[in-house]
Short mmCIF file of C-alpha atoms in Angstrom, two decimals:
data_model
loop_
_atom_site.label_atom_id
_atom_site.label_comp_id
_atom_site.label_asym_id
_atom_site.label_seq_id
_atom_site.Cartn_x
_atom_site.Cartn_y
_atom_site.Cartn_z
CA MET A 1 -91.00 -71.18 -105.36
CA GLN A 2 -91.72 -70.66 -101.66
CA THR A 3 -89.04 -68.78 -99.66
CA VAL A 4 -88.12 -70.38 -96.50
CA GLU A 5 -86.74 -67.97 -93.75
CA THR A 6 -83.87 -69.42 -91.73
CA GLN A 7 -82.28 -68.08 -88.54
CA PRO A 8 -78.55 -67.48 -88.64
CA PRO A 9 -76.51 -70.33 -87.02
CA THR A 10 -75.92 -69.47 -83.32
CA THR A 11 -72.16 -69.22 -82.81
CA GLN A 12 -70.41 -70.69 -79.89
CA ALA A 13 -69.49 -67.40 -78.44
CA SER A 14 -73.23 -66.16 -78.57
CA HIS A 15 -74.29 -69.28 -76.78
CA ILE A 16 -71.85 -68.83 -74.02
CA GLU A 17 -72.93 -65.30 -73.48
CA ALA A 18 -76.45 -66.41 -73.26
CA VAL A 19 -75.85 -68.88 -70.76
CA SER A 20 -73.65 -66.57 -68.63
CA ALA A 21 -76.48 -64.06 -68.71
CA GLU A 22 -78.82 -66.73 -67.29
CA THR A 23 -76.35 -68.09 -64.67
CA PRO A 24 -76.38 -66.06 -61.35
CA ARG A 25 -72.97 -64.66 -60.41
CA LYS A 26 -71.48 -66.55 -57.45
CA ASP A 27 -71.68 -64.76 -54.22
CA GLU A 28 -68.83 -66.11 -52.14
CA LEU A 29 -68.65 -63.36 -49.59
CA GLY A 30 -72.38 -63.15 -49.21
CA GLU A 31 -72.43 -66.94 -48.52
CA ARG A 32 -69.68 -66.43 -45.92
CA LEU A 33 -71.61 -63.60 -44.18
CA ILE A 34 -74.78 -65.82 -43.99
CA ALA A 35 -73.06 -68.95 -43.02
CA ALA A 36 -71.31 -66.94 -40.08
CA GLY A 37 -74.64 -65.76 -38.86
CA LEU A 38 -73.82 -62.12 -39.73
CA GLU A 39 -77.00 -62.03 -41.81
CA HIS A 40 -79.96 -64.28 -42.26
CA ASN A 41 -80.15 -64.49 -46.30
CA GLU A 42 -79.19 -62.94 -49.40
CA PHE A 43 -82.46 -60.92 -49.84
CA LEU A 44 -81.66 -58.99 -46.50
CA LEU A 45 -78.11 -58.43 -47.61
CA ASP A 46 -79.35 -56.85 -50.67
CA LEU A 47 -82.07 -54.95 -49.02
CA ASN A 48 -80.14 -53.51 -46.01
CA ARG A 49 -76.91 -53.12 -47.65
CA SER A 50 -75.23 -53.09 -44.09
CA LEU A 51 -74.30 -55.31 -41.31
CA SER A 52 -75.98 -54.23 -38.11
CA VAL A 53 -75.09 -54.75 -34.43
CA PRO A 54 -77.18 -57.46 -32.79
CA HIS A 55 -79.68 -56.00 -30.42
CA ASP A 56 -78.61 -58.14 -27.46
CA TRP A 57 -74.95 -56.96 -27.83
CA LYS A 58 -73.99 -54.72 -24.73
CA LEU A 59 -71.68 -52.19 -26.25
CA PRO A 60 -69.25 -49.79 -24.15
CA ALA A 61 -69.15 -46.23 -24.45
CA PRO A 62 -69.15 -44.46 -26.96
CA TRP A 63 -70.34 -47.26 -29.17
CA ASN A 64 -73.58 -47.70 -27.22
CA LEU A 65 -74.85 -44.17 -28.22
CA PRO A 66 -78.01 -44.26 -30.43
CA SER A 67 -76.33 -43.28 -33.57
CA ARG A 68 -77.12 -45.16 -36.88
CA LEU A 69 -73.40 -44.74 -37.79
CA PHE A 70 -72.63 -47.01 -34.78
CA ARG A 71 -75.66 -49.38 -35.20
CA PHE A 72 -74.87 -49.93 -38.85
CA PRO A 73 -71.06 -49.73 -39.17
CA ILE A 74 -70.33 -51.89 -42.01
CA GLU A 75 -71.65 -51.27 -45.64
CA VAL A 76 -72.31 -54.13 -47.87
CA SER A 77 -72.42 -53.75 -51.75
CA GLU A 78 -74.80 -55.83 -54.17
CA ASN A 79 -73.19 -58.68 -55.91
CA LEU A 80 -71.20 -56.71 -58.56
CA GLU A 81 -69.03 -58.01 -61.42
CA GLY A 82 -66.17 -58.37 -59.04
CA GLY A 83 -68.15 -59.98 -56.36
CA ARG A 84 -69.89 -58.52 -53.31
CA ARG A 85 -67.81 -56.03 -50.99
CA ILE A 86 -67.92 -54.65 -47.54
CA GLY A 87 -66.43 -51.74 -45.99
CA LEU A 88 -66.35 -49.37 -43.17
CA ILE A 89 -69.13 -46.46 -43.34
CA HIS A 90 -66.40 -44.32 -41.38
CA PRO A 91 -62.75 -45.07 -41.10
CA GLY A 92 -62.84 -44.44 -37.33
CA LEU A 93 -65.06 -47.43 -36.83
CA VAL A 94 -62.17 -49.83 -37.08
CA ASP A 95 -62.18 -49.85 -33.23
CA HIS A 96 -65.76 -50.68 -32.97
CA PRO A 97 -66.32 -53.91 -31.10
CA TYR A 98 -68.80 -55.29 -33.70
CA VAL A 99 -66.35 -54.40 -36.53
CA GLN A 100 -63.57 -56.36 -34.79
CA HIS A 101 -65.89 -59.28 -34.28
CA VAL A 102 -66.80 -59.27 -37.99
CA SER A 103 -63.19 -59.03 -38.94
CA GLN A 104 -62.19 -61.96 -36.75
CA VAL A 105 -65.05 -64.10 -38.04
CA LEU A 106 -64.13 -63.42 -41.62
CA GLY A 107 -60.43 -63.58 -41.17
CA MET A 108 -59.89 -60.33 -42.95
CA ASP A 109 -59.58 -56.57 -42.26
CA ILE A 110 -62.77 -54.39 -43.14
CA PRO A 111 -61.83 -51.93 -45.80
CA ALA A 112 -61.92 -48.35 -44.74
CA GLU A 113 -63.26 -46.87 -47.99
CA GLY A 114 -66.88 -48.25 -47.82
CA ALA A 115 -68.51 -50.61 -50.19
CA PRO A 116 -69.99 -48.40 -53.06
CA ASN A 117 -72.69 -49.73 -55.16
CA ARG A 118 -72.61 -50.29 -59.00
CA HIS A 119 -73.17 -46.43 -59.42
CA GLY A 120 -70.30 -45.37 -57.19
CA TYR A 121 -72.49 -44.29 -54.33
CA SER A 122 -71.56 -45.04 -50.69
CA LYS A 123 -73.30 -44.37 -47.35
CA GLN A 124 -70.17 -42.73 -45.93
CA ALA A 125 -71.43 -39.21 -46.44
CA LEU A 126 -74.83 -40.06 -45.10
CA GLY A 127 -73.21 -41.71 -42.14
CA LEU A 128 -71.79 -38.31 -40.96
CA TRP A 129 -75.23 -36.93 -41.04
CA TRP A 130 -76.74 -39.77 -39.15
CA HIS A 131 -74.38 -39.35 -36.41
CA ALA A 132 -75.12 -35.64 -35.88
CA VAL A 133 -78.81 -35.71 -36.35
CA ASP A 134 -79.35 -38.88 -34.22
CA LEU A 135 -77.52 -37.39 -31.33
CA ILE A 136 -78.05 -33.58 -31.09
CA PRO A 137 -81.86 -33.34 -31.20
CA SER A 138 -82.24 -36.26 -28.97
CA GLY A 139 -80.34 -34.80 -25.77
CA TYR A 140 -76.96 -36.17 -26.60
CA TRP A 141 -75.47 -33.07 -27.93
CA ARG A 142 -72.47 -33.24 -25.42
CA GLU A 143 -71.73 -36.85 -26.65
CA ALA A 144 -71.99 -35.60 -30.15
CA LEU A 145 -69.37 -33.09 -29.56
CA ASP A 146 -67.29 -35.69 -27.77
CA THR A 147 -67.44 -37.78 -30.74
CA ARG A 148 -67.06 -34.96 -33.17
CA HIS A 149 -64.55 -36.75 -35.34
CA PHE A 150 -67.25 -39.14 -36.67
CA THR A 151 -69.17 -36.31 -38.30
CA THR A 152 -68.48 -32.77 -39.49
CA ASP A 153 -69.00 -29.14 -38.16
CA ALA A 154 -71.51 -28.67 -41.19
CA ASP A 155 -73.62 -31.70 -40.20
CA ILE A 156 -73.51 -30.67 -36.54
CA LEU A 157 -74.92 -27.19 -37.51
CA ARG A 158 -77.53 -28.85 -39.76
CA ALA A 159 -78.54 -31.12 -36.83
CA VAL A 160 -78.84 -28.00 -34.49
CA CYS A 161 -81.17 -26.40 -37.00
CA PHE A 162 -83.24 -29.63 -37.11
CA GLY A 163 -83.24 -29.90 -33.27
CA LEU A 164 -84.45 -26.30 -33.04
CA GLU A 165 -87.14 -26.77 -35.77
CA CYS A 166 -88.62 -30.13 -34.85
CA GLY A 167 -90.00 -31.53 -31.64
CA ARG A 168 -89.07 -34.90 -30.24
CA GLU A 169 -91.30 -37.51 -28.76
CA ASN A 170 -88.98 -38.17 -25.82
CA GLY A 171 -89.18 -34.47 -24.87
CA ARG A 172 -85.48 -33.90 -25.17
CA ASN A 173 -85.88 -30.80 -27.31
CA LEU A 174 -82.75 -28.86 -27.99
CA THR A 175 -82.77 -25.43 -26.40
CA THR A 176 -81.22 -22.26 -27.58
CA SER A 177 -78.71 -22.18 -24.63
CA GLN A 178 -77.51 -25.72 -25.60
CA ALA A 179 -77.28 -24.45 -29.27
CA ARG A 180 -75.14 -21.55 -28.16
CA GLN A 181 -72.87 -23.96 -26.24
CA ILE A 182 -72.40 -25.86 -29.38
CA PHE A 183 -71.50 -22.81 -31.38
CA GLN A 184 -69.02 -21.85 -28.83
CA GLU A 185 -67.41 -25.40 -28.96
CA LEU A 186 -67.34 -25.21 -32.67
CA GLY A 187 -66.02 -21.54 -32.68
CA VAL A 188 -68.96 -20.35 -34.70
CA VAL A 189 -69.31 -16.72 -33.83
CA CYS A 190 -72.56 -14.74 -33.76
CA PRO A 191 -73.01 -12.54 -36.95
CA ALA A 192 -72.52 -8.92 -36.47
CA ASP A 193 -76.27 -8.41 -37.33
CA PRO A 194 -78.02 -11.69 -36.73
CA TYR A 195 -81.52 -10.30 -37.39
CA ALA A 196 -80.47 -9.36 -40.88
CA ASN A 197 -80.25 -13.08 -41.68
CA LEU A 198 -83.90 -13.57 -40.66
CA TYR A 199 -84.95 -11.45 -43.64
CA GLU A 200 -83.23 -13.94 -45.81
CA PHE A 201 -85.70 -16.51 -44.80
CA MET A 202 -88.52 -17.36 -47.15
CA ARG A 203 -91.53 -15.05 -46.60
CA PRO A 204 -93.95 -16.61 -44.02
CA SER A 205 -96.79 -18.33 -45.71
CA ALA A 206 -99.72 -20.15 -44.12
CA VAL A 207 -100.46 -23.86 -44.90
CA ARG A 208 -103.37 -26.04 -43.64
CA GLY A 209 -103.24 -29.73 -43.22
CA ASP A 210 -106.04 -32.21 -43.12
CA ASP A 211 -106.94 -30.98 -39.73
CA LYS A 212 -107.66 -27.47 -41.22
CA VAL A 213 -105.29 -25.81 -38.57
CA GLU A 214 -103.47 -22.94 -40.04
CA ARG A 215 -99.60 -23.13 -39.50
CA TRP A 216 -96.63 -20.81 -40.36
CA PRO A 217 -93.69 -23.14 -40.97
CA VAL A 218 -90.28 -21.62 -40.96
CA ASN A 219 -88.23 -22.17 -44.14
CA ALA A 220 -84.65 -20.96 -44.20
CA GLY A 221 -84.30 -21.48 -47.95
CA ARG A 222 -80.51 -22.12 -49.06
CA ALA A 223 -78.79 -20.23 -46.24
CA LYS A 224 -75.57 -21.74 -45.00
CA ALA A 225 -76.07 -23.94 -41.90
CA ASP A 226 -74.25 -21.67 -39.44
CA VAL A 227 -76.17 -18.69 -40.57
CA THR A 228 -79.49 -20.69 -40.40
CA ALA A 229 -78.68 -21.89 -36.84
CA TRP A 230 -77.80 -18.49 -35.52
CA ALA A 231 -80.93 -16.97 -37.09
CA MET A 232 -83.08 -19.69 -35.59
CA VAL A 233 -81.68 -19.20 -32.07
CA VAL A 234 -82.27 -15.43 -32.30
CA GLY A 235 -85.58 -15.79 -33.81
CA ILE A 236 -86.61 -18.14 -30.90
CA GLU A 237 -85.12 -15.94 -28.25
CA THR A 238 -86.83 -12.62 -29.60
CA GLY A 239 -90.25 -14.30 -30.16
CA TRP A 240 -90.08 -14.33 -33.98
CA PHE A 241 -90.48 -18.23 -33.75
CA ALA A 242 -92.25 -20.56 -31.39
CA LYS A 243 -93.23 -24.18 -31.26
CA ASP A 244 -96.60 -25.12 -32.15
CA ARG A 245 -98.52 -28.03 -30.33
CA SER A 246 -96.85 -30.62 -32.41
CA GLY A 247 -93.44 -29.40 -31.46
CA HIS A 248 -92.62 -27.76 -34.82
CA LEU A 249 -91.22 -24.30 -35.18
CA GLU A 250 -93.45 -21.78 -36.77
CA TRP A 251 -93.60 -17.83 -37.31
CA THR A 252 -95.28 -16.04 -34.51
CA ARG A 253 -97.57 -12.99 -35.27
CA LEU A 254 -94.65 -10.76 -34.10
CA GLY A 255 -92.25 -12.51 -36.40
CA ARG A 256 -94.59 -12.36 -39.53
CA ASP A 257 -95.01 -8.59 -38.82
CA ARG A 258 -91.05 -8.00 -38.55
CA HIS A 259 -90.35 -10.04 -41.65
CA GLN A 260 -93.03 -8.11 -43.59
CA ALA A 261 -91.75 -4.77 -42.50
CA GLY A 262 -88.19 -5.57 -43.33
CA PRO A 263 -85.06 -3.95 -41.71
CA ALA A 264 -86.85 -0.88 -40.69
CA THR A 265 -86.45 1.26 -37.50
CA THR A 266 -90.12 0.77 -36.57
CA PHE A 267 -92.99 -1.61 -37.68
CA ILE A 268 -96.75 -1.95 -36.99
CA GLU A 269 -97.76 -4.82 -34.93
CA GLN A 270 -100.73 -6.19 -36.77
CA SER A 271 -102.38 -7.72 -33.62
CA SER A 272 -102.60 -4.28 -31.90
CA GLY A 273 -102.26 -1.78 -34.83
CA GLN A 274 -99.61 0.22 -32.62
CA GLY A 275 -96.03 1.16 -33.79
CA ALA A 276 -93.17 -0.82 -32.40
CA PHE A 277 -89.48 -0.43 -32.38
CA ALA A 278 -87.26 -2.84 -34.17
CA PHE A 279 -84.82 -4.87 -32.17
#
């Protein structure tokens, strides 16, 4: 006798689950955002995960600063099980003119706790870094201090390190004098022996890019931001570091010799072969 294989009968419950899996979840909030002209389509909502201030908007100070925190003040989640959500990237953005506009258009208050994705990640911590790094290296360090409540001291110090280490196309490079003023405003005092921190930096090592030019990039390793920032200021002012042609900080011959010698009283300058006193 030939055996005929049969499939178990599909229960009503499993049929409903299959249909539910194939039916897209209704995106009520997303549809409202698109209908109100706050975003063009659902694809961009899922791609950008934020609502951005229109380019033709004229914002008053301080909201007109070139900070991504101010340009993308509202976070948007994907369409989760409970529906799509929106929230402020920083609680202080409740007074932002565009946030107030969106709130009025939607007829709702924008939650202050952000809009985390399905894994619980929110851009709120990233927004603190945006505000510091977008302003301080670009010549807006005074404005960054005036709006200090939109970031953290640690992010400001990290931005100081970035500004000292990397050049800017607009020529507004952060100077060591400006960095010292930032330290004073934050109450970050100079270490008793700032040169000792330079020996904590990673050993200078040459790298060559596609242009075959030898460079000696500065790598602070895992030192704290305040330690790194002060060390960079001291390193620049004493000639251990200098900017290359691209505007990036690198070890000088003097700095490489000093780092190799360690915290000794005297060292040998490799370029001249003569002994020199440590700082």
